[in-house]
Amino acid sequence: MKTGNVHLHYESELTDIEDQGNSVAAIIRNTRAGDTSSFVGSYLVGTDGSKSTARKLAGIQFPGHTWKERLIAMAIIISFTFMSPLKQPIPEEKSLPEVCGSDTIRRCRPEELTRDETLYTFFEEVLSDPRSFDIWIKERSVYRTHQRLATTIRKRYCPLTGDASHSNNPYGAMGVPPGILDVGSLADARLMILLEGKSNYLLTPWSDARRKVFQYFLDPLTTATLLRLKYPTAASAATDDYFFQGRQNPTPDTLVKEGRPFLEVWGTDMRALAQGYDV
């Protein structure tokens, strides 16, 4: 904001996209006054969620399915004090603890109704000693989640990121991070185009790579996580589910192996990707 290169336009909505050859124009309507404005730039990045107007105006399909389960997103203020070690505890030796007390905004998504009594019952179930916590629910909203992937996440000068390009249920802390990785790799690609003279074609392998991440990593991972939560009482889960099998007797090697896809597959190294293309 301090650079003057970023401007926020409140009470505005995207109504049209115009391809102008080497640039793109976004037609914006002020929802209060009703007047329209045109903003021209090198790219129009769609970051407007699973109901993306940018994606629809670009004519990009969004196939997949919607989960029948509804989730509740809550913004809560929670006062608590907790202790955590500053170094790995050693048996029979004294440990140096870190003690923190704070008011922190937390988000959680229980599969319950939005009544206060129901939500506080949920806290009692998931917190070891809820009586030691002071919790205030500030906001709550019910929404549906999806497993959907756009047929392309780049059309001419209109790339898509986050839920506008792919949408998955957020269980396992997989809601916001995928979009951050989309934006990070897109920013790398744009810098290579602007500063190194790379072709705009670089956005095509970027689109393919990010879609592949969803198809082979995000979609199966988040689907399996939600299904585990739907059927948590299965008597044979501890032995039949590979995830729970790995929790029985984990070793450093097995944990590293399970975590490797998050480091090697989830993100996209645009520098390495560009080497395979004549861009």
Short mmCIF file of C-alpha atoms in Angstrom, two decimals:
data_model
loop_
_atom_site.label_atom_id
_atom_site.label_comp_id
_atom_site.label_asym_id
_atom_site.label_seq_id
_atom_site.Cartn_x
_atom_site.Cartn_y
_atom_site.Cartn_z
CA MET A 1 0.00 0.00 0.00
CA LYS A 2 2.82 2.40 0.85
CA THR A 3 4.28 2.09 -2.66
CA GLY A 4 1.13 3.49 -4.22
CA ASN A 5 0.99 0.51 -6.56
CA VAL A 6 -1.98 -1.08 -4.80
CA HIS A 7 -5.47 0.43 -4.74
CA LEU A 8 -8.54 -0.97 -3.03
CA HIS A 9 -11.99 -0.35 -4.50
CA TYR A 10 -14.74 -1.07 -2.00
CA GLU A 11 -18.38 -1.75 -2.86
CA SER A 12 -17.32 -2.94 -6.31
CA GLU A 13 -17.95 -6.04 -8.39
CA LEU A 14 -16.43 -7.47 -11.55
CA THR A 15 -18.96 -7.46 -14.40
CA ASP A 16 -16.91 -8.18 -17.52
CA ILE A 17 -13.45 -9.02 -18.85
CA GLU A 18 -12.20 -7.62 -22.15
CA ASP A 19 -9.24 -9.18 -23.96
CA GLN A 20 -7.34 -6.30 -25.56
CA GLY A 21 -4.65 -8.28 -27.32
CA ASN A 22 -1.55 -7.69 -25.21
CA SER A 23 -3.50 -6.66 -22.12
CA VAL A 24 -6.78 -7.26 -20.34
CA ALA A 25 -9.46 -4.87 -19.05
CA ALA A 26 -11.57 -5.47 -15.97
CA ILE A 27 -14.98 -3.79 -16.02
CA ILE A 28 -15.99 -2.92 -12.46
CA ARG A 29 -19.39 -1.71 -11.25
CA ASN A 30 -19.84 0.26 -8.05
CA THR A 31 -22.65 -1.55 -6.23
CA ARG A 32 -23.78 1.59 -4.40
CA ALA A 33 -23.62 4.25 -7.12
CA GLY A 34 -24.15 1.94 -10.09
CA ASP A 35 -21.45 3.51 -12.28
CA THR A 36 -18.81 1.41 -14.05
CA SER A 37 -15.06 1.77 -14.47
CA SER A 38 -12.45 0.04 -16.62
CA PHE A 39 -9.04 -1.00 -15.34
CA VAL A 40 -6.43 -2.18 -17.84
CA GLY A 41 -3.44 -4.31 -16.93
CA SER A 42 -1.13 -7.04 -18.13
CA TYR A 43 -3.08 -9.68 -16.20
CA LEU A 44 -6.31 -10.16 -14.31
CA VAL A 45 -5.80 -12.69 -11.51
CA GLY A 46 -8.98 -14.37 -10.31
CA THR A 47 -8.78 -14.86 -6.54
CA ASP A 48 -12.49 -14.56 -5.80
CA GLY A 49 -13.32 -17.96 -4.33
CA SER A 50 -15.17 -21.05 -5.47
CA LYS A 51 -18.03 -18.96 -6.92
CA SER A 52 -15.46 -16.95 -8.90
CA THR A 53 -16.92 -14.34 -11.23
CA ALA A 54 -13.57 -14.08 -13.01
CA ARG A 55 -13.64 -17.81 -13.80
CA LYS A 56 -17.21 -17.64 -15.10
CA LEU A 57 -16.53 -14.58 -17.27
CA ALA A 58 -13.45 -16.30 -18.69
CA GLY A 59 -15.66 -19.23 -19.69
CA ILE A 60 -13.75 -21.80 -17.63
CA GLN A 61 -15.66 -24.86 -16.40
CA PHE A 62 -15.46 -26.03 -12.77
CA PRO A 63 -16.36 -29.75 -12.67
CA GLY A 64 -16.43 -31.83 -9.51
CA HIS A 65 -18.84 -32.44 -6.65
CA THR A 66 -20.19 -30.70 -3.55
CA TRP A 67 -20.14 -32.47 -0.19
CA LYS A 68 -23.55 -32.88 1.41
CA GLU A 69 -22.05 -32.12 4.83
CA ARG A 70 -22.21 -28.49 5.87
CA LEU A 71 -19.40 -26.92 7.86
CA ILE A 72 -19.47 -24.12 10.40
CA ALA A 73 -16.70 -21.54 10.34
CA MET A 74 -16.24 -19.68 13.62
CA ALA A 75 -14.08 -16.77 14.64
CA ILE A 76 -13.55 -17.07 18.37
CA ILE A 77 -11.50 -15.32 21.00
CA ILE A 78 -9.90 -17.74 23.42
CA SER A 79 -7.91 -16.85 26.53
CA PHE A 80 -5.57 -19.58 27.64
CA THR A 81 -2.18 -20.33 29.12
CA PHE A 82 -0.10 -23.23 27.92
CA MET A 83 3.37 -24.60 28.44
CA SER A 84 5.71 -25.96 25.79
CA PRO A 85 9.38 -26.99 26.04
CA LEU A 86 12.05 -24.76 24.57
CA LYS A 87 14.17 -27.83 23.84
CA GLN A 88 13.63 -31.57 23.50
CA PRO A 89 12.82 -32.98 26.97
CA ILE A 90 15.36 -35.47 28.33
CA PRO A 91 14.11 -38.17 30.73
CA GLU A 92 15.21 -37.69 34.33
CA GLU A 93 16.46 -34.15 33.60
CA LYS A 94 14.83 -30.79 34.22
CA SER A 95 13.25 -29.11 31.18
CA LEU A 96 13.08 -25.41 30.40
CA PRO A 97 9.45 -24.54 29.61
CA GLU A 98 7.98 -21.65 27.68
CA VAL A 99 4.82 -20.20 29.22
CA CYS A 100 2.50 -18.10 27.06
CA GLY A 101 -0.80 -16.42 27.81
CA SER A 102 -2.72 -14.53 25.13
CA ASP A 103 -6.01 -13.69 23.46
CA THR A 104 -5.88 -15.32 20.05
CA ILE A 105 -8.33 -15.50 17.17
CA ARG A 106 -8.96 -19.15 16.32
CA ARG A 107 -11.08 -20.79 13.64
CA CYS A 108 -12.75 -24.15 13.93
CA ARG A 109 -15.41 -25.93 11.90
CA PRO A 110 -17.63 -28.35 13.82
CA GLU A 111 -20.34 -30.30 12.04
CA GLU A 112 -23.04 -29.04 14.39
CA LEU A 113 -25.73 -26.39 14.41
CA THR A 114 -24.89 -22.80 15.26
CA ARG A 115 -26.64 -22.65 18.62
CA ASP A 116 -24.38 -21.48 21.44
CA GLU A 117 -25.16 -24.52 23.57
CA THR A 118 -24.28 -26.87 20.73
CA LEU A 119 -21.04 -25.11 19.93
CA TYR A 120 -19.92 -25.00 23.54
CA THR A 121 -20.75 -28.69 23.85
CA PHE A 122 -18.39 -29.23 20.94
CA PHE A 123 -15.63 -27.37 22.76
CA GLU A 124 -16.16 -29.58 25.79
CA GLU A 125 -15.68 -32.62 23.59
CA VAL A 126 -12.49 -31.52 21.85
CA LEU A 127 -10.71 -29.62 24.65
CA SER A 128 -9.08 -31.61 27.43
CA ASP A 129 -10.29 -29.17 30.11
CA PRO A 130 -12.63 -26.56 28.60
CA ARG A 131 -13.26 -25.04 32.02
CA SER A 132 -9.72 -23.61 31.94
CA PHE A 133 -10.54 -21.67 28.75
CA ASP A 134 -12.55 -18.49 28.34
CA ILE A 135 -14.12 -18.66 24.88
CA TRP A 136 -16.17 -15.99 23.13
CA ILE A 137 -17.77 -16.76 19.78
CA LYS A 138 -17.53 -13.61 17.66
CA GLU A 139 -18.73 -14.86 14.26
CA ARG A 140 -20.20 -18.02 12.80
CA SER A 141 -21.34 -19.04 9.35
CA VAL A 142 -22.50 -22.22 7.66
CA TYR A 143 -21.08 -23.12 4.28
CA ARG A 144 -20.65 -26.03 1.92
CA THR A 145 -17.38 -27.44 0.69
CA HIS A 146 -16.46 -28.90 -2.67
CA GLN A 147 -13.97 -31.07 -4.49
CA ARG A 148 -13.71 -29.24 -7.81
CA LEU A 149 -10.98 -28.41 -10.31
CA ALA A 150 -11.14 -25.87 -13.14
CA THR A 151 -10.52 -27.28 -16.61
CA THR A 152 -7.67 -24.78 -16.87
CA ILE A 153 -6.44 -22.20 -14.40
CA ARG A 154 -5.07 -19.88 -17.05
CA LYS A 155 -6.95 -18.47 -20.01
CA ARG A 156 -4.98 -15.89 -21.96
CA TYR A 157 -4.17 -13.12 -19.47
CA CYS A 158 -6.49 -14.39 -16.73
CA PRO A 159 -4.85 -16.85 -14.31
CA LEU A 160 -6.85 -18.25 -11.38
CA THR A 161 -5.62 -19.06 -7.88
CA GLY A 162 -6.99 -20.53 -4.67
CA ASP A 163 -10.62 -21.63 -4.54
CA ALA A 164 -11.29 -19.91 -7.86
CA SER A 165 -9.12 -22.56 -9.53
CA HIS A 166 -9.65 -25.57 -7.29
CA SER A 167 -11.71 -26.19 -4.20
CA ASN A 168 -11.35 -28.87 -1.56
CA ASN A 169 -12.68 -29.40 1.93
CA PRO A 170 -10.42 -27.65 4.46
CA TYR A 171 -9.92 -30.47 6.96
CA GLY A 172 -6.32 -31.09 7.95
CA ALA A 173 -5.41 -27.39 7.64
CA MET A 174 -5.81 -27.64 3.87
CA GLY A 175 -8.04 -24.62 3.33
CA VAL A 176 -5.86 -21.53 2.88
CA PRO A 177 -2.35 -22.99 2.25
CA PRO A 178 -3.06 -24.37 -1.27
CA GLY A 179 -4.03 -20.90 -2.46
CA ILE A 180 -0.90 -19.40 -0.93
CA LEU A 181 1.22 -21.87 -2.89
CA ASP A 182 -0.71 -21.02 -6.06
CA VAL A 183 0.01 -17.33 -5.60
CA GLY A 184 3.65 -17.92 -4.69
CA SER A 185 4.39 -19.93 -7.82
CA LEU A 186 2.38 -17.51 -9.98
CA ALA A 187 4.41 -14.61 -8.57
CA ASP A 188 7.63 -16.47 -9.43
CA ALA A 189 6.40 -17.01 -12.98
CA ARG A 190 5.41 -13.35 -13.36
CA LEU A 191 8.81 -12.16 -12.12
CA MET A 192 10.53 -14.42 -14.65
CA ILE A 193 8.34 -12.96 -17.40
CA LEU A 194 8.81 -9.33 -16.33
CA LEU A 195 12.47 -9.35 -15.33
CA GLU A 196 14.01 -12.13 -17.39
CA GLY A 197 12.10 -11.86 -20.63
CA LYS A 198 10.39 -15.23 -20.35
CA SER A 199 7.36 -15.78 -22.58
CA ASN A 200 3.81 -15.54 -21.28
CA TYR A 201 3.57 -19.18 -22.35
CA LEU A 202 5.22 -19.98 -19.01
CA LEU A 203 1.77 -19.62 -17.44
CA THR A 204 0.57 -22.69 -19.37
CA PRO A 205 2.96 -25.18 -17.69
CA TRP A 206 2.25 -23.33 -14.42
CA SER A 207 -1.47 -24.04 -14.90
CA ASP A 208 -0.79 -27.69 -15.75
CA ALA A 209 1.50 -28.12 -12.74
CA ARG A 210 -0.94 -26.62 -10.22
CA ARG A 211 -3.83 -28.69 -11.62
CA LYS A 212 -1.68 -31.81 -11.34
CA VAL A 213 -0.99 -30.99 -7.67
CA PHE A 214 -4.73 -30.96 -7.03
CA GLN A 215 -5.44 -34.15 -8.97
CA TYR A 216 -2.64 -36.27 -7.52
CA PHE A 217 -2.18 -34.73 -4.06
CA LEU A 218 -4.79 -32.30 -2.71
CA ASP A 219 -7.95 -34.04 -3.88
CA PRO A 220 -7.17 -37.59 -2.66
CA LEU A 221 -5.58 -36.32 0.56
CA THR A 222 -8.42 -34.03 1.64
CA THR A 223 -11.08 -36.51 0.52
CA ALA A 224 -9.53 -39.24 2.66
CA THR A 225 -9.30 -36.87 5.63
CA LEU A 226 -12.98 -35.94 5.49
CA LEU A 227 -14.05 -39.57 5.10
CA ARG A 228 -12.03 -40.51 8.19
CA LEU A 229 -13.96 -37.90 10.17
CA LYS A 230 -17.28 -39.16 8.81
CA TYR A 231 -16.59 -42.70 10.01
CA PRO A 232 -14.45 -42.26 13.15
CA THR A 233 -15.98 -45.18 15.06
CA ALA A 234 -15.10 -47.93 12.59
CA ALA A 235 -13.76 -50.72 14.77
CA SER A 236 -11.19 -51.78 12.20
CA ALA A 237 -9.92 -48.28 11.36
CA ALA A 238 -6.79 -48.64 13.50
CA THR A 239 -5.66 -51.64 11.48
CA ASP A 240 -7.27 -51.06 8.08
CA ASP A 241 -6.42 -47.39 7.50
CA TYR A 242 -2.82 -46.78 6.46
CA PHE A 243 -2.86 -43.37 8.17
CA PHE A 244 -3.72 -44.85 11.57
CA GLN A 245 -1.34 -47.76 10.97
CA GLY A 246 1.48 -45.27 10.67
CA ARG A 247 0.46 -43.63 13.95
CA GLN A 248 0.81 -46.89 15.89
CA ASN A 249 4.61 -47.12 15.92
CA PRO A 250 5.98 -44.14 14.02
CA THR A 251 9.70 -43.82 13.38
CA PRO A 252 11.64 -40.77 12.21
CA ASP A 253 12.11 -42.42 8.81
CA THR A 254 8.41 -43.15 8.29
CA LEU A 255 7.41 -39.65 9.40
CA VAL A 256 9.92 -38.09 6.99
CA LYS A 257 8.61 -40.30 4.19
CA GLU A 258 4.99 -39.31 4.89
CA GLY A 259 5.88 -35.63 5.03
CA ARG A 260 7.95 -35.61 1.86
CA PRO A 261 5.01 -34.96 -0.54
CA PHE A 262 4.24 -31.74 1.33
CA LEU A 263 7.75 -30.53 0.52
CA GLU A 264 8.29 -32.06 -2.92
CA VAL A 265 4.82 -32.21 -4.52
CA TRP A 266 2.60 -29.55 -2.96
CA GLY A 267 4.57 -26.54 -4.15
CA THR A 268 5.72 -25.74 -7.68
CA ASP A 269 9.32 -24.77 -8.44
CA MET A 270 8.89 -22.48 -11.43
CA ARG A 271 12.62 -22.23 -12.05
CA ALA A 272 12.91 -25.98 -12.45
CA LEU A 273 9.64 -26.16 -14.39
CA ALA A 274 10.76 -23.53 -16.91
CA GLN A 275 13.86 -25.55 -17.79
CA GLY A 276 11.70 -28.14 -19.50
CA TYR A 277 10.07 -25.60 -21.82
CA ASP A 278 11.37 -23.29 -24.51
CA VAL A 279 9.98 -20.10 -22.99
#
